[in-house]
PDB file of C-alpha atoms in Angstrom:
ATOM      1  CA  MET A1407       0.000   0.000   0.000  1.00 56.00           C
ATOM      2  CA  GLU A1408       1.270   3.469  -0.904  1.00 72.00           C
ATOM      3  CA  LYS A1409       2.399   5.689   1.920  1.00 86.00           C
ATOM      4  CA  LYS A1410      -0.076   8.513   2.438  1.00 92.00           C
ATOM      5  CA  LEU A1411       0.989  11.892   1.107  1.00 95.00           C
ATOM      6  CA  ILE A1412      -0.782  15.224   0.839  1.00 96.00           C
ATOM      7  CA  ILE A1413       1.058  18.155  -0.730  1.00 97.00           C
ATOM      8  CA  ASN A1414      -0.524  21.589  -0.339  1.00 97.00           C
ATOM      9  CA  ILE A1415       0.804  24.224  -2.715  1.00 97.00           C
ATOM     10  CA  GLY A1416       0.414  27.931  -2.068  1.00 96.00           C
ATOM     11  CA  ARG A1417       1.684  30.116  -4.899  1.00 95.00           C
ATOM     12  CA  GLN A1418       2.218  33.641  -6.068  1.00 96.00           C
ATOM     13  CA  LEU A1419       0.521  34.503  -9.330  1.00 95.00           C
ATOM     14  CA  GLY A1420       2.772  33.789 -12.299  1.00 95.00           C
ATOM     15  CA  SER A1421       5.288  31.802 -10.248  1.00 96.00           C
ATOM     16  CA  GLY A1422       4.560  28.562 -12.094  1.00 96.00           C
ATOM     17  CA  GLY A1423       3.085  27.091  -8.923  1.00 95.00           C
ATOM     18  CA  ARG A1424       0.243  25.274 -10.647  1.00 94.00           C
ATOM     19  CA  CYS A1425       2.553  23.670 -13.233  1.00 96.00           C
ATOM     20  CA  ILE A1426       4.930  22.581 -10.483  1.00 97.00           C
ATOM     21  CA  ALA A1427       2.042  21.190  -8.432  1.00 97.00           C
ATOM     22  CA  LYS A1428       0.774  19.233 -11.452  1.00 97.00           C
ATOM     23  CA  ALA A1429       4.249  17.784 -12.076  1.00 97.00           C
ATOM     24  CA  LEU A1430       4.580  16.792  -8.413  1.00 97.00           C
ATOM     25  CA  ALA A1431       1.208  15.033  -8.593  1.00 97.00           C
ATOM     26  CA  GLU A1432       2.420  13.007 -11.548  1.00 96.00           C
ATOM     27  CA  GLU A1433       5.753  12.176  -9.897  1.00 95.00           C
ATOM     28  CA  PHE A1434       4.206  10.981  -6.642  1.00 95.00           C
ATOM     29  CA  ASN A1435       1.129   9.350  -8.183  1.00 94.00           C
ATOM     30  CA  CYS A1436      -1.241  11.820  -6.516  1.00 95.00           C
ATOM     31  CA  GLN A1437      -4.746  12.968  -7.336  1.00 94.00           C
ATOM     32  CA  PHE A1438      -4.481  16.596  -8.488  1.00 95.00           C
ATOM     33  CA  TYR A1439      -6.932  19.204  -7.220  1.00 92.00           C
ATOM     34  CA  ASP A1440      -7.000  22.795  -8.353  1.00 87.00           C
ATOM     35  CA  LYS A1441     -10.244  24.063  -9.860  1.00 78.00           C
ATOM     36  CA  GLU A1442     -11.503  20.477  -9.614  1.00 72.00           C
ATOM     37  CA  ILE A1443     -12.367  21.389  -6.026  1.00 73.00           C
ATOM     38  CA  LEU A1444     -14.871  23.965  -7.314  1.00 69.00           C
ATOM     39  CA  ASN A1445     -16.649  21.341  -9.401  1.00 70.00           C
ATOM     40  CA  LEU A1446     -16.866  18.946  -6.467  1.00 71.00           C
ATOM     41  CA  ALA A1447     -18.043  21.683  -4.116  1.00 67.00           C
ATOM     42  CA  ALA A1448     -20.769  22.651  -6.588  1.00 67.00           C
ATOM     43  CA  LYS A1449     -22.004  19.059  -6.740  1.00 67.00           C
ATOM     44  CA  GLU A1450     -22.026  18.740  -2.946  1.00 67.00           C
ATOM     45  CA  SER A1451     -23.798  22.055  -2.357  1.00 62.00           C
ATOM     46  CA  GLY A1452     -26.284  22.259  -5.206  1.00 61.00           C
ATOM     47  CA  PHE A1453     -24.915  25.668  -6.204  1.00 60.00           C
ATOM     48  CA  SER A1454     -23.762  26.401  -9.740  1.00 57.00           C
ATOM     49  CA  GLU A1455     -20.090  25.690 -10.422  1.00 60.00           C
ATOM     50  CA  LYS A1456     -19.936  29.105 -12.094  1.00 62.00           C
ATOM     51  CA  PHE A1457     -20.825  30.658  -8.752  1.00 58.00           C
ATOM     52  CA  PHE A1458     -17.867  28.967  -7.046  1.00 58.00           C
ATOM     53  CA  GLU A1459     -15.571  29.959  -9.914  1.00 61.00           C
ATOM     54  CA  GLU A1460     -16.452  33.634  -9.680  1.00 59.00           C
ATOM     55  CA  ASN A1461     -16.096  33.534  -5.904  1.00 60.00           C
ATOM     56  CA  ASP A1462     -12.809  31.585  -6.080  1.00 56.00           C
ATOM     57  CA  GLU A1463     -10.187  32.770  -3.548  1.00 57.00           C
ATOM     58  CA  GLN A1464     -11.913  36.123  -3.185  1.00 63.00           C
ATOM     59  CA  LYS A1465     -13.266  37.695  -0.024  1.00 60.00           C
ATOM     60  CA  GLY A1466     -16.240  40.037  -0.309  1.00 55.00           C
ATOM     61  CA  PHE A1467     -17.378  38.873  -3.755  1.00 46.00           C
ATOM     62  CA  LEU A1468     -20.727  37.568  -2.556  1.00 46.00           C
ATOM     63  CA  LYS A1469     -21.812  40.762  -0.834  1.00 44.00           C
ATOM     64  CA  SER A1470     -21.257  42.951  -3.888  1.00 41.00           C
ATOM     65  CA  HIS A1471     -22.521  40.511  -6.540  1.00 41.00           C
ATOM     66  CA  PHE A1472     -25.415  38.793  -4.782  1.00 41.00           C
ATOM     67  CA  HIS A1473     -28.251  40.190  -6.902  1.00 38.00           C
ATOM     68  CA  ILE A1474     -26.345  39.971 -10.178  1.00 36.00           C
ATOM     69  CA  HIS A1475     -25.364  36.338  -9.837  1.00 42.00           C
ATOM     70  CA  LEU A1476     -28.363  34.927  -8.026  1.00 41.00           C
ATOM     71  CA  PRO A1477     -29.665  33.189 -11.214  1.00 40.00           C
ATOM     72  CA  LEU A1478     -26.459  31.134 -11.330  1.00 44.00           C
ATOM     73  CA  LEU A1479     -27.616  29.064  -8.382  1.00 44.00           C
ATOM     74  CA  GLY A1480     -28.263  25.454  -9.285  1.00 44.00           C
ATOM     75  CA  ASN A1481     -31.011  25.114  -6.693  1.00 44.00           C
ATOM     76  CA  ASN A1482     -33.736  27.750  -6.807  1.00 41.00           C
ATOM     77  CA  ASP A1483     -34.803  26.966  -3.257  1.00 43.00           C
ATOM     78  CA  PHE A1484     -31.559  28.441  -2.011  1.00 42.00           C
ATOM     79  CA  TYR A1485     -32.892  29.301   1.441  1.00 36.00           C
ATOM     80  CA  LYS A1486     -32.429  25.633   2.329  1.00 39.00           C
ATOM     81  CA  ASN A1487     -28.718  25.996   1.600  1.00 44.00           C
ATOM     82  CA  ASP A1488     -26.170  27.906   3.626  1.00 46.00           C
ATOM     83  CA  PHE A1489     -26.087  30.830   1.225  1.00 54.00           C
ATOM     84  CA  SER A1490     -23.221  32.970   2.483  1.00 66.00           C
ATOM     85  CA  GLN A1491     -19.563  33.452   1.686  1.00 71.00           C
ATOM     86  CA  GLU A1492     -18.698  31.436   4.775  1.00 78.00           C
ATOM     87  CA  GLY A1493     -21.125  28.749   3.630  1.00 75.00           C
ATOM     88  CA  LEU A1494     -19.428  28.475   0.254  1.00 78.00           C
ATOM     89  CA  TYR A1495     -16.051  28.290   1.961  1.00 83.00           C
ATOM     90  CA  GLN A1496     -17.320  25.510   4.216  1.00 85.00           C
ATOM     91  CA  PHE A1497     -18.611  23.483   1.259  1.00 82.00           C
ATOM     92  CA  GLN A1498     -15.209  23.817  -0.373  1.00 84.00           C
ATOM     93  CA  SER A1499     -13.365  22.913   2.835  1.00 90.00           C
ATOM     94  CA  ASP A1500     -15.544  19.836   3.342  1.00 90.00           C
ATOM     95  CA  VAL A1501     -14.718  18.680  -0.185  1.00 88.00           C
ATOM     96  CA  ILE A1502     -10.990  19.080   0.491  1.00 92.00           C
ATOM     97  CA  GLN A1503     -11.312  17.050   3.686  1.00 93.00           C
ATOM     98  CA  LYS A1504     -13.303  14.356   1.914  1.00 92.00           C
ATOM     99  CA  ALA A1505     -10.834  14.126  -0.977  1.00 92.00           C
ATOM    100  CA  ALA A1506      -7.941  13.773   1.463  1.00 93.00           C
ATOM    101  CA  GLU A1507      -9.781  11.004   3.308  1.00 93.00           C
ATOM    102  CA  GLU A1508     -10.721   9.071   0.180  1.00 91.00           C
ATOM    103  CA  ASN A1509      -7.373   9.285  -1.636  1.00 91.00           C
ATOM    104  CA  PRO A1510      -4.074   8.176  -0.092  1.00 90.00           C
ATOM    105  CA  ARG A1511      -2.147  10.705  -2.164  1.00 95.00           C
ATOM    106  CA  CYS A1512      -3.301  14.205  -3.146  1.00 95.00           C
ATOM    107  CA  VAL A1513      -1.905  17.526  -4.303  1.00 96.00           C
ATOM    108  CA  PHE A1514      -4.043  20.579  -3.536  1.00 96.00           C
ATOM    109  CA  VAL A1515      -3.405  23.997  -5.080  1.00 94.00           C
ATOM    110  CA  GLY A1516      -4.413  26.998  -2.971  1.00 91.00           C
ATOM    111  CA  ARG A1517      -7.860  27.404  -1.413  1.00 88.00           C
ATOM    112  CA  THR A1518      -6.384  27.333   2.114  1.00 93.00           C
ATOM    113  CA  ALA A1519      -5.885  23.550   1.894  1.00 95.00           C
ATOM    114  CA  ASP A1520      -2.881  23.853   4.210  1.00 95.00           C
ATOM    115  CA  TYR A1521      -5.194  25.292   6.875  1.00 95.00           C
ATOM    116  CA  VAL A1522      -8.128  22.974   6.183  1.00 95.00           C
ATOM    117  CA  LEU A1523      -5.839  19.939   6.549  1.00 96.00           C
ATOM    118  CA  ARG A1524      -3.722  21.375   9.367  1.00 95.00           C
ATOM    119  CA  ASP A1525      -4.435  18.403  11.674  1.00 94.00           C
ATOM    120  CA  ASN A1526      -3.591  15.786   9.047  1.00 94.00           C
ATOM    121  CA  PRO A1527      -0.182  14.212   9.844  1.00 92.00           C
ATOM    122  CA  ASP A1528       0.481  13.255   6.212  1.00 92.00           C
ATOM    123  CA  THR A1529       0.618  16.804   4.841  1.00 95.00           C
ATOM    124  CA  ILE A1530       3.504  18.896   3.622  1.00 96.00           C
ATOM    125  CA  ASN A1531       2.928  22.580   2.913  1.00 97.00           C
ATOM    126  CA  ILE A1532       4.853  24.382   0.187  1.00 97.00           C
ATOM    127  CA  PHE A1533       4.780  28.019  -0.913  1.00 97.00           C
ATOM    128  CA  ILE A1534       6.115  28.923  -4.351  1.00 98.00           C
ATOM    129  CA  THR A1535       7.231  32.459  -5.071  1.00 97.00           C
ATOM    130  CA  ALA A1536       9.276  34.106  -7.845  1.00 97.00           C
ATOM    131  CA  ASN A1537      10.657  37.529  -8.647  1.00 97.00           C
ATOM    132  CA  ILE A1538       8.182  39.989 -10.104  1.00 97.00           C
ATOM    133  CA  GLY A1539       9.810  40.125 -13.550  1.00 96.00           C
ATOM    134  CA  PHE A1540       9.542  36.344 -13.909  1.00 97.00           C
ATOM    135  CA  ARG A1541       5.914  36.403 -12.804  1.00 97.00           C
ATOM    136  CA  ALA A1542       4.887  39.354 -14.954  1.00 97.00           C
ATOM    137  CA  LYS A1543       6.453  37.743 -18.015  1.00 96.00           C
ATOM    138  CA  ASN A1544       4.533  34.496 -17.414  1.00 96.00           C
ATOM    139  CA  VAL A1545       1.242  36.338 -16.869  1.00 96.00           C
ATOM    140  CA  SER A1546       1.828  38.555 -19.905  1.00 96.00           C
ATOM    141  CA  GLU A1547       2.411  35.533 -22.134  1.00 95.00           C
ATOM    142  CA  ARG A1548      -0.513  33.586 -20.719  1.00 93.00           C
ATOM    143  CA  ARG A1549      -3.015  36.437 -20.942  1.00 94.00           C
ATOM    144  CA  GLY A1550      -1.639  38.053 -24.106  1.00 95.00           C
ATOM    145  CA  CYS A1551      -1.256  41.428 -22.434  1.00 95.00           C
ATOM    146  CA  THR A1552       1.493  43.999 -21.857  1.00 95.00           C
ATOM    147  CA  MET A1553       3.921  43.753 -18.963  1.00 96.00           C
ATOM    148  CA  GLU A1554       2.266  46.800 -17.401  1.00 95.00           C
ATOM    149  CA  GLU A1555      -1.146  45.152 -17.595  1.00 96.00           C
ATOM    150  CA  ALA A1556       0.302  41.933 -16.192  1.00 96.00           C
ATOM    151  CA  LEU A1557       1.771  43.782 -13.209  1.00 96.00           C
ATOM    152  CA  LYS A1558      -1.596  45.400 -12.476  1.00 95.00           C
ATOM    153  CA  PHE A1559      -3.376  42.067 -12.807  1.00 94.00           C
ATOM    154  CA  ILE A1560      -0.929  40.439 -10.378  1.00 96.00           C
ATOM    155  CA  GLU A1561      -1.351  43.263  -7.863  1.00 94.00           C
ATOM    156  CA  ASN A1562      -5.152  43.072  -7.895  1.00 91.00           C
ATOM    157  CA  LYS A1563      -5.425  39.285  -7.929  1.00 91.00           C
ATOM    158  CA  GLU A1564      -2.877  38.724  -5.197  1.00 92.00           C
ATOM    159  CA  SER A1565      -4.523  41.323  -2.979  1.00 91.00           C
ATOM    160  CA  GLU A1566      -7.771  39.347  -3.194  1.00 89.00           C
ATOM    161  CA  ARG A1567      -5.991  36.024  -2.660  1.00 89.00           C
ATOM    162  CA  ALA A1568      -4.187  37.324   0.430  1.00 92.00           C
ATOM    163  CA  LYS A1569      -7.360  38.787   1.945  1.00 91.00           C
ATOM    164  CA  TYR A1570      -9.187  35.497   1.379  1.00 88.00           C
ATOM    165  CA  TYR A1571      -6.434  33.389   2.959  1.00 92.00           C
ATOM    166  CA  ASN A1572      -5.859  35.755   5.886  1.00 93.00           C
ATOM    167  CA  TYR A1573      -9.570  36.015   6.685  1.00 91.00           C
ATOM    168  CA  TYR A1574     -10.309  32.297   6.784  1.00 90.00           C
ATOM    169  CA  THR A1575      -7.090  31.081   8.378  1.00 93.00           C
ATOM    170  CA  GLY A1576      -6.155  33.884  10.756  1.00 94.00           C
ATOM    171  CA  LYS A1577      -2.647  33.612   9.290  1.00 94.00           C
ATOM    172  CA  THR A1578      -0.693  35.697   6.789  1.00 95.00           C
ATOM    173  CA  TRP A1579      -0.626  34.451   3.195  1.00 95.00           C
ATOM    174  CA  GLY A1580       2.921  33.740   2.030  1.00 94.00           C
ATOM    175  CA  GLN A1581       4.497  34.059   5.477  1.00 95.00           C
ATOM    176  CA  ALA A1582       7.307  31.518   5.735  1.00 95.00           C
ATOM    177  CA  THR A1583       6.313  30.214   9.176  1.00 94.00           C
ATOM    178  CA  ASN A1584       3.053  28.858   7.731  1.00 94.00           C
ATOM    179  CA  TYR A1585       4.840  26.412   5.431  1.00 96.00           C
ATOM    180  CA  ASP A1586       7.360  23.585   5.535  1.00 96.00           C
ATOM    181  CA  LEU A1587       9.202  25.012   2.540  1.00 97.00           C
ATOM    182  CA  CYS A1588       9.172  28.295   0.629  1.00 97.00           C
ATOM    183  CA  VAL A1589      10.999  28.349  -2.695  1.00 97.00           C
ATOM    184  CA  ASP A1590      11.701  30.952  -5.388  1.00 98.00           C
ATOM    185  CA  ALA A1591      10.963  29.287  -8.740  1.00 97.00           C
ATOM    186  CA  SER A1592      12.716  32.039 -10.682  1.00 97.00           C
ATOM    187  CA  ILE A1593      16.098  30.889  -9.348  1.00 97.00           C
ATOM    188  CA  LEU A1594      16.120  27.318 -10.673  1.00 96.00           C
ATOM    189  CA  GLY A1595      13.257  27.477 -13.176  1.00 96.00           C
ATOM    190  CA  THR A1596      10.048  25.469 -13.126  1.00 95.00           C
ATOM    191  CA  ASN A1597      11.447  21.988 -13.822  1.00 96.00           C
ATOM    192  CA  GLU A1598      14.378  22.125 -11.425  1.00 97.00           C
ATOM    193  CA  THR A1599      12.198  23.711  -8.747  1.00 98.00           C
ATOM    194  CA  LYS A1600       9.872  20.722  -9.047  1.00 97.00           C
ATOM    195  CA  ASP A1601      12.846  18.378  -8.630  1.00 97.00           C
ATOM    196  CA  PHE A1602      14.081  20.356  -5.618  1.00 97.00           C
ATOM    197  CA  ILE A1603      10.654  20.171  -3.930  1.00 98.00           C
ATOM    198  CA  ALA A1604      10.322  16.462  -4.744  1.00 97.00           C
ATOM    199  CA  CYS A1605      13.674  15.803  -3.057  1.00 96.00           C
ATOM    200  CA  PHE A1606      12.537  17.766  -0.004  1.00 96.00           C
ATOM    201  CA  VAL A1607       9.259  15.827   0.169  1.00 95.00           C
ATOM    202  CA  ARG A1608      11.065  12.493   0.002  1.00 93.00           C
ATOM    203  CA  LYS A1609      13.476  13.439   2.759  1.00 92.00           C
ATOM    204  CA  LYS A1610      10.865  14.965   5.076  1.00 89.00           C
ATOM    205  CA  LEU A1611       8.344  12.143   4.800  1.00 84.00           C
ATOM    206  CA  SER A1612      10.784   9.283   4.122  1.00 83.00           C
ATOM    207  CA  ILE A1613       9.196   8.425   0.783  1.00 77.00           C
ATOM    208  CA  ASP A1614      10.987   6.245  -1.747  1.00 64.00           C
TER     209      ASP A1614
END
């Protein structure tokens, strides 16, 4: 039987964190969960997946968009559901817990999985950062925008991500003490950073 392993990846926008997480999932034969969590949470809750997507890692979205996005609900009798931002977060957290219980090996990207699974002894928490030029270049190429636009996008998106994480965990997003390892992907590049993290995981959890 495979040794249990749960890798939680926090990441700065444009750092290559998702690609690294995906590669780690393949290397360690793990189930990979990024936006897949939103789909599962939608199924569990009865809410539209689109609603989870537009509320993804954002704090305060629901309050300002409630009337606009109400038709996106999958269940019209929404008063029977816990219709609040905290309710949506709880649905998502429950799905993360369930996935970790049902699969011996998982990789979770973002969505405060490190906090949700904080009592699980099989977890290892990683935060991936990179210098701003590296990140802006990646975002610019991915979105087909200028470097200036990419920098603005990063600033806005990361502000929302940090507020979301800080609110629900009571911790500070990206603070080194919250993680087992923090690594700058712009130093070694995406592939070698993945190898570096994989080596760390093997040593910390004594995995072959």
